[in-house]
Short mmCIF file of C-alpha atoms and ligand atoms in Angstrom, two decimals:
data_model
loop_
_atom_site.label_atom_id
_atom_site.label_comp_id
_atom_site.label_asym_id
_atom_site.label_seq_id
_atom_site.Cartn_x
_atom_site.Cartn_y
_atom_site.Cartn_z
CA MET W 1317 46.08 106.94 -98.96
CA LEU W 1318 47.53 108.57 -95.77
CA SER W 1319 50.78 110.04 -95.62
CA ARG W 1320 53.57 108.62 -93.82
CA LYS W 1321 55.62 109.98 -90.91
CA ASP W 1322 58.63 108.31 -90.36
CA PHE W 1323 59.31 109.51 -86.72
CA ILE W 1324 59.05 108.28 -83.18
CA LYS W 1325 56.33 109.50 -81.27
CA LEU W 1326 57.89 111.29 -78.52
CA GLY W 1327 55.45 110.97 -75.97
CA ALA W 1328 55.35 107.32 -76.20
CA ALA W 1329 59.10 107.13 -76.30
CA VAL W 1330 59.60 109.36 -73.38
CA SER W 1331 57.37 106.86 -71.28
CA VAL W 1332 59.37 104.08 -72.49
CA ALA W 1333 62.46 105.67 -71.76
CA SER W 1334 61.57 106.21 -68.34
CA VAL W 1335 60.41 102.82 -67.94
CA ALA W 1336 63.84 101.69 -69.46
CA SER W 1337 65.68 104.11 -67.04
CA LYS W 1338 63.64 102.72 -64.00
CA LEU W 1339 64.59 99.37 -64.93
CA GLN W 1340 68.04 99.89 -65.63
CA SER W 1341 69.01 101.93 -62.59
CA GLY W 1342 71.46 100.35 -60.10
CA THR W 1343 74.57 98.64 -61.27
CA PRO W 1344 74.77 97.81 -64.97
CA ASN W 1345 74.23 94.18 -65.78
CA ARG W 1346 73.34 93.48 -62.08
CA LYS W 1347 70.97 90.38 -62.24
CA LYS W 1348 67.78 91.72 -61.11
CA GLY W 1349 65.36 88.73 -61.45
CA PRO W 1350 62.42 88.44 -60.79
CA VAL W 1351 60.93 90.23 -63.83
CA VAL W 1352 57.92 89.26 -66.07
CA VAL W 1353 56.78 90.86 -69.09
CA SER W 1354 54.08 90.12 -71.55
CA THR W 1355 52.51 91.56 -74.52
CA TRP W 1356 49.27 93.55 -74.55
CA ASP W 1357 47.13 94.52 -71.32
CA PHE W 1358 45.62 90.82 -70.85
CA GLY W 1359 49.36 90.21 -70.15
CA MET W 1360 48.44 91.86 -66.71
CA GLU W 1361 46.68 88.87 -65.29
CA ALA W 1362 48.98 86.58 -67.01
CA ASN W 1363 51.81 88.27 -65.29
CA ALA W 1364 50.19 88.15 -61.91
CA ALA W 1365 49.91 84.47 -62.13
CA ALA W 1366 53.57 84.09 -63.25
CA TRP W 1367 54.42 86.50 -60.33
CA ALA W 1368 53.00 84.10 -57.67
CA ILE W 1369 55.62 81.49 -58.63
CA LEU W 1370 58.66 83.93 -59.17
CA SER W 1371 58.24 85.56 -55.71
CA SER W 1372 58.19 82.55 -54.06
CA GLY W 1373 61.22 81.46 -55.62
CA GLY W 1374 59.98 79.26 -58.32
CA TYR W 1375 61.49 78.64 -61.95
CA SER W 1376 60.83 80.95 -64.88
CA LEU W 1377 59.64 77.98 -67.17
CA ASP W 1378 56.87 76.95 -64.54
CA ALA W 1379 55.97 80.79 -64.26
CA ILE W 1380 55.42 81.43 -67.68
CA VAL W 1381 53.16 78.47 -68.41
CA GLU W 1382 51.11 79.25 -65.47
CA GLY W 1383 50.97 82.68 -66.59
CA VAL W 1384 49.91 82.40 -70.22
CA ALA W 1385 47.28 79.46 -69.13
CA VAL W 1386 45.37 82.52 -67.80
CA PRO W 1387 44.24 83.98 -71.03
CA GLU W 1388 44.36 80.39 -72.85
CA ARG W 1389 41.57 79.28 -70.65
CA ASP W 1390 39.76 82.61 -70.71
CA PRO W 1391 36.78 82.44 -72.90
CA LYS W 1392 36.72 86.21 -73.25
CA VAL W 1393 40.00 86.57 -74.87
CA ASN W 1394 39.44 85.75 -78.72
CA THR W 1395 42.99 85.55 -79.67
CA VAL W 1396 44.30 83.14 -77.29
CA GLY W 1397 43.37 79.53 -76.36
CA LEU W 1398 39.47 78.61 -75.46
CA GLY W 1399 37.52 81.24 -77.30
CA GLY W 1400 39.79 81.89 -79.79
CA PHE W 1401 38.54 83.03 -83.15
CA PRO W 1402 38.51 80.19 -85.81
CA ASP W 1403 39.85 79.79 -89.41
CA ARG W 1404 37.79 80.51 -92.11
CA ASP W 1405 36.35 76.87 -91.94
CA GLY W 1406 35.47 77.20 -88.14
CA ARG W 1407 37.93 75.59 -86.55
CA VAL W 1408 40.01 77.00 -83.78
CA THR W 1409 43.78 75.93 -84.38
CA LEU W 1410 46.50 77.20 -81.88
CA ASP W 1411 50.02 77.60 -82.01
CA ALA W 1412 52.47 78.04 -79.18
CA CYS W 1413 56.49 77.75 -78.42
CA ILE W 1414 58.39 77.77 -75.43
CA MET W 1415 62.13 78.24 -74.92
CA ASP W 1416 64.37 78.19 -72.06
CA GLU W 1417 67.71 79.90 -71.26
CA GLN W 1418 69.98 76.86 -72.58
CA LEU W 1419 68.29 77.05 -75.87
CA ASN W 1420 66.08 73.92 -75.04
CA CYS W 1421 62.58 74.64 -77.09
CA GLY W 1422 59.58 72.99 -78.14
CA SER W 1423 56.37 73.87 -80.33
CA VAL W 1424 52.90 73.13 -81.64
CA ALA W 1425 51.11 74.52 -84.38
CA CYS W 1426 47.86 73.97 -85.70
CA LEU W 1427 46.84 72.21 -82.71
CA GLU W 1428 43.05 71.72 -82.29
CA TYR W 1429 41.10 71.20 -78.98
CA ILE W 1430 43.38 71.30 -76.41
CA VAL W 1431 43.20 74.55 -74.35
CA HIS W 1432 46.61 74.90 -73.26
CA PRO W 1433 48.83 74.52 -76.44
CA ALA W 1434 52.26 76.27 -74.34
CA ALA W 1435 52.03 73.25 -71.88
CA VAL W 1436 52.19 70.81 -74.65
CA ALA W 1437 54.91 72.90 -76.33
CA ARG W 1438 56.76 72.59 -72.96
CA LEU W 1439 56.35 68.79 -73.22
CA VAL W 1440 57.48 68.46 -76.74
CA MET W 1441 60.73 70.32 -75.46
CA GLU W 1442 61.14 67.97 -72.35
CA LYS W 1443 59.65 64.53 -73.80
CA THR W 1444 60.31 64.18 -77.28
CA PRO W 1445 63.52 64.25 -79.33
CA HIS W 1446 61.78 67.19 -81.64
CA VAL W 1447 61.07 70.75 -81.26
CA MET W 1448 57.74 70.92 -83.33
CA LEU W 1449 54.66 68.81 -83.66
CA THR W 1450 51.97 70.07 -85.79
CA GLY W 1451 48.31 69.43 -86.30
CA GLU W 1452 47.10 65.43 -85.96
CA GLY W 1453 50.31 64.72 -84.47
CA ALA W 1454 50.54 67.44 -81.96
CA LEU W 1455 46.98 66.35 -80.76
CA ARG W 1456 47.83 62.96 -80.72
CA PHE W 1457 50.81 63.81 -78.35
CA ALA W 1458 48.41 65.76 -76.43
CA LEU W 1459 46.15 63.40 -75.44
CA GLU W 1460 48.66 60.71 -74.80
CA GLN W 1461 50.41 63.30 -72.23
CA GLY W 1462 46.99 63.36 -70.37
CA PHE W 1463 45.56 66.61 -71.66
CA LYS W 1464 41.59 66.61 -72.27
CA LYS W 1465 39.93 67.33 -75.73
CA GLU W 1466 37.53 70.09 -75.58
CA ASN W 1467 35.49 72.30 -77.99
CA LEU W 1468 37.40 75.63 -78.25
CA LEU W 1469 34.90 77.08 -80.29
CA THR W 1470 32.69 79.51 -77.96
CA PRO W 1471 29.10 80.51 -79.00
CA GLN W 1472 30.42 84.01 -79.24
CA ALA W 1473 33.31 83.09 -81.42
CA GLU W 1474 30.85 80.95 -83.60
CA ALA W 1475 28.56 83.74 -84.06
CA ALA W 1476 31.54 86.24 -85.06
CA TRP W 1477 32.74 83.66 -87.55
CA LYS W 1478 29.16 83.15 -89.10
CA GLU W 1479 28.96 87.27 -89.43
CA TRP W 1480 32.24 87.30 -91.21
CA LEU W 1481 31.21 84.54 -93.50
CA LYS W 1482 28.90 87.13 -94.84
CA LYS W 1483 31.35 89.03 -96.54
CA ALA W 1484 34.28 86.57 -96.14
CA GLU W 1485 36.70 89.02 -96.65
CA TYR W 1486 40.24 88.44 -95.00
CA GLU W 1487 41.73 91.97 -94.18
CA PRO W 1488 44.19 91.57 -90.99
CA LYS W 1489 43.92 94.94 -89.56
CA PRO W 1490 46.67 96.39 -86.87
CA ASN W 1491 45.69 96.35 -83.16
CA TRP W 1492 42.06 94.94 -84.04
CA GLU W 1493 41.88 93.23 -80.84
CA LEU W 1494 39.14 91.00 -81.96
CA ASN W 1495 41.09 89.92 -84.98
CA HIS W 1496 44.45 88.81 -83.37
CA ASP W 1497 46.78 89.44 -80.48
CA THR W 1498 49.16 87.11 -79.06
CA ILE W 1499 50.41 86.31 -75.55
CA GLY W 1500 54.16 86.30 -75.56
CA MET W 1501 55.78 86.49 -72.18
CA LEU W 1502 59.38 86.49 -70.74
CA ALA W 1503 60.38 85.81 -67.18
CA LEU W 1504 63.86 86.06 -65.40
CA ASP W 1505 63.62 84.08 -61.84
CA GLN W 1506 65.36 84.77 -58.63
CA GLN W 1507 68.28 82.59 -59.85
CA SER W 1508 68.58 84.79 -62.92
CA ARG W 1509 67.08 81.69 -65.33
CA LEU W 1510 65.21 83.70 -68.28
CA ALA W 1511 62.57 81.68 -70.12
CA GLY W 1512 60.02 82.83 -72.83
CA VAL W 1513 56.58 81.49 -74.20
CA CYS W 1514 54.38 82.59 -77.15
CA THR W 1515 50.88 81.35 -77.57
CA THR W 1516 48.00 82.49 -79.87
CA SER W 1517 44.86 81.39 -81.76
CA GLY W 1518 46.56 83.32 -84.51
CA MET W 1519 44.94 85.52 -87.22
CA ALA W 1520 40.85 85.48 -87.08
CA TRP W 1521 39.60 83.65 -90.29
CA LYS W 1522 43.07 82.37 -91.64
CA MET W 1523 43.00 79.70 -94.11
CA HIS W 1524 42.88 76.21 -92.36
CA GLY W 1525 46.62 75.32 -91.80
CA ARG W 1526 48.11 78.64 -91.62
CA VAL W 1527 50.75 78.67 -89.37
CA GLY W 1528 52.13 82.25 -88.21
CA ASP W 1529 55.23 83.39 -86.38
CA SER W 1530 54.19 82.53 -82.74
CA PRO W 1531 55.06 78.85 -82.74
CA ILE W 1532 58.26 79.38 -84.53
CA ILE W 1533 61.47 79.47 -82.71
CA GLY W 1534 63.45 82.68 -84.03
CA ALA W 1535 60.00 84.59 -85.18
CA GLY W 1536 57.57 84.60 -82.27
CA LEU W 1537 59.92 83.59 -79.68
CA TYR W 1538 63.57 83.37 -79.05
CA VAL W 1539 65.72 83.13 -75.58
CA ASP W 1540 69.28 82.62 -75.11
CA GLY W 1541 70.51 82.92 -71.35
CA GLU W 1542 73.82 84.35 -72.47
CA VAL W 1543 71.90 87.44 -73.99
CA GLY W 1544 68.29 87.91 -73.37
CA GLY W 1545 64.83 86.99 -75.12
CA ALA W 1546 62.53 88.70 -77.26
CA THR W 1547 58.93 87.79 -78.50
CA CYS W 1548 56.20 89.28 -80.86
CA SER W 1549 52.74 90.09 -81.90
CA GLY W 1550 51.39 91.40 -85.02
CA LEU W 1551 51.24 90.01 -88.47
CA GLY W 1552 52.88 86.71 -88.39
CA GLU W 1553 53.64 86.71 -91.90
CA GLU W 1554 56.01 89.62 -91.51
CA MET W 1555 57.59 88.44 -88.24
CA ILE W 1556 58.63 85.18 -90.21
CA ARG W 1557 60.14 87.08 -92.81
CA ILE W 1558 62.51 88.97 -90.56
CA ALA W 1559 63.02 86.04 -87.82
CA ALA W 1560 61.91 89.05 -85.57
CA SER W 1561 62.69 87.67 -82.27
CA HIS W 1562 66.13 86.23 -83.19
CA SER W 1563 66.88 89.39 -84.72
CA VAL W 1564 66.41 91.08 -81.50
CA VAL W 1565 68.50 88.77 -79.52
CA GLU W 1566 71.49 88.81 -81.75
CA ALA W 1567 70.93 92.78 -82.06
CA MET W 1568 71.44 92.62 -78.09
CA ARG W 1569 74.08 90.20 -78.45
CA SER W 1570 76.11 92.89 -80.77
CA GLY W 1571 75.80 95.01 -77.55
CA LYS W 1572 72.36 97.13 -78.09
CA SER W 1573 69.93 97.48 -75.18
CA ALA W 1574 66.65 95.51 -75.16
CA GLN W 1575 65.03 99.02 -76.23
CA ALA W 1576 67.53 99.74 -79.07
CA ALA W 1577 67.37 96.15 -80.26
CA CYS W 1578 63.75 96.15 -80.76
CA GLU W 1579 64.05 99.87 -82.45
CA ALA W 1580 66.83 98.53 -84.74
CA VAL W 1581 64.82 95.69 -86.07
CA ILE W 1582 61.76 97.28 -86.78
CA ARG W 1583 63.59 100.22 -88.40
CA ARG W 1584 65.46 97.68 -90.64
CA TYR W 1585 62.18 95.78 -91.53
CA TYR W 1586 60.71 99.25 -92.37
CA LYS W 1587 63.63 100.19 -94.65
CA ARG W 1588 63.71 96.79 -96.36
CA ARG W 1589 60.04 96.40 -96.96
CA GLY W 1590 59.02 100.18 -97.79
CA ASP W 1591 55.38 100.77 -98.92
CA LYS W 1592 54.97 96.80 -98.44
CA ALA W 1593 54.93 97.42 -94.57
CA HIS W 1594 51.82 99.95 -95.24
CA GLY W 1595 48.77 98.97 -92.91
CA LYS W 1596 50.69 96.01 -91.07
CA GLN W 1597 51.56 96.03 -87.23
CA LEU W 1598 54.59 94.48 -85.77
CA CYS W 1599 55.12 94.46 -82.17
CA LEU W 1600 58.31 93.69 -80.37
CA LEU W 1601 59.03 92.98 -76.57
CA ALA W 1602 62.56 92.04 -75.49
CA MET W 1603 64.34 91.51 -72.02
CA ASP W 1604 67.74 91.11 -71.50
CA ASN W 1605 69.40 88.66 -69.26
CA ALA W 1606 69.85 91.31 -66.55
CA GLY W 1607 65.94 91.96 -66.30
CA ASN W 1608 66.26 95.27 -68.84
CA VAL W 1609 63.00 95.59 -70.76
CA GLY W 1610 62.67 97.13 -74.18
CA ALA W 1611 59.72 97.26 -76.47
CA PHE W 1612 58.96 99.04 -79.71
CA SER W 1613 56.48 98.57 -82.54
CA LEU W 1614 55.83 99.71 -86.30
CA MET W 1615 52.55 101.39 -85.75
CA PRO W 1616 50.92 102.92 -82.56
CA GLY W 1617 48.88 100.94 -80.13
CA PHE W 1618 51.12 98.31 -78.99
CA VAL W 1619 51.03 98.09 -75.22
CA TYR W 1620 52.57 95.57 -72.88
CA SER W 1621 52.57 94.54 -69.30
CA VAL W 1622 55.44 94.66 -67.07
CA ASN W 1623 55.63 93.13 -63.56
CA CYS W 1624 59.14 94.17 -61.83
CA ASN W 1625 59.48 93.96 -58.05
CA GLY W 1626 55.70 92.99 -57.56
CA THR W 1627 54.57 96.22 -59.52
CA ASN W 1628 52.43 94.94 -62.70
CA GLU W 1629 51.42 97.64 -64.77
CA VAL W 1630 50.69 98.31 -68.60
CA ARG W 1631 53.05 100.41 -70.90
CA LYS W 1632 52.72 102.03 -74.01
CA ALA W 1633 55.40 100.99 -76.59
CA ALA W 1634 57.17 103.59 -78.44
CA TYR W 1635 56.50 103.40 -82.46
CA LEU W 1636 57.96 104.35 -85.53
CA LEU W 1637 55.13 105.51 -87.88
CA ASP W 1638 52.60 108.08 -87.08
CA GLU W 1639 49.62 106.31 -88.74
N1 LIG J 157 51.42 87.05 -84.51
C1 LIG J 157 50.11 86.42 -84.65
C2 LIG J 157 49.90 85.47 -85.72
O1 LIG J 157 50.30 86.19 -86.90
C3 LIG J 157 49.07 87.22 -84.29
C4 LIG J 157 49.26 88.40 -83.32
O2 LIG J 157 49.94 88.42 -82.43
O3 LIG J 157 48.47 89.42 -83.15
O4 LIG J 157 49.30 84.44 -85.74
#
């Protein structure tokens, strides 16, 4: 087994520190929307779509739904929406949730045949007395709302699944892009309204019916306009265990910066889980209600996309373990 070195990689830490200082320059706590951030590098295109709405004075909630619709409908992204890798039965099941600055939230889990689960989650929030719909019920609701039923299993995803079936071993690997990688997005608009969304096809080759952190309010996403928001990617079972996004928001509420809050949650996770954390990846992304951004992961490899004042770029997150 590889030895573990429990330290922050300085290079990455420096790049995040410079990002933080860039974003935090100016009067402390000055509202500085619009800003949009999202997990991974495919967040760049998603951010650009969200930015088109934010920069013209649009609502953050509209911006994030449009933003994540880009990877959701991209068949080349094998971890979100159309073209997402299926479960072990060959079924593409999608998870998503959404939350606004006033604690309104909606979620769908294990939703099949609908390309845009984040948009459905928004309607769960706006049009039902519930927060979460799953499986058949979520599908029925989506169809009633006018969404089209489509086959989400692309030939490429089907071929990958058939290849996997030859050994049928379920081994979630950190940062193996073809295995998982959710898009979580947080946006602050010109009127300082904060909103967040998280959408995914979940872990490839999962058991049918498995639901990860991504549609769970408090795990994959949490937003409170009084404080800020957080979202995650990585192994959902671990995120749920620590109510990851809610923990980050609560750490910010207690006075930590977005960056320090992400670090504190990962450090506490590692302290509590010790060897059980081995080989797992947990990636946190946060933004406070003034637009200051933080990101941190357990292991190397987490990148995120930031669009602030129209400059859209991918940044490396600092991380805890050198392995
Ligand atoms: N968190 C997602 C899940 O467990 C996967 C990922 O973000 O990589 O379903």
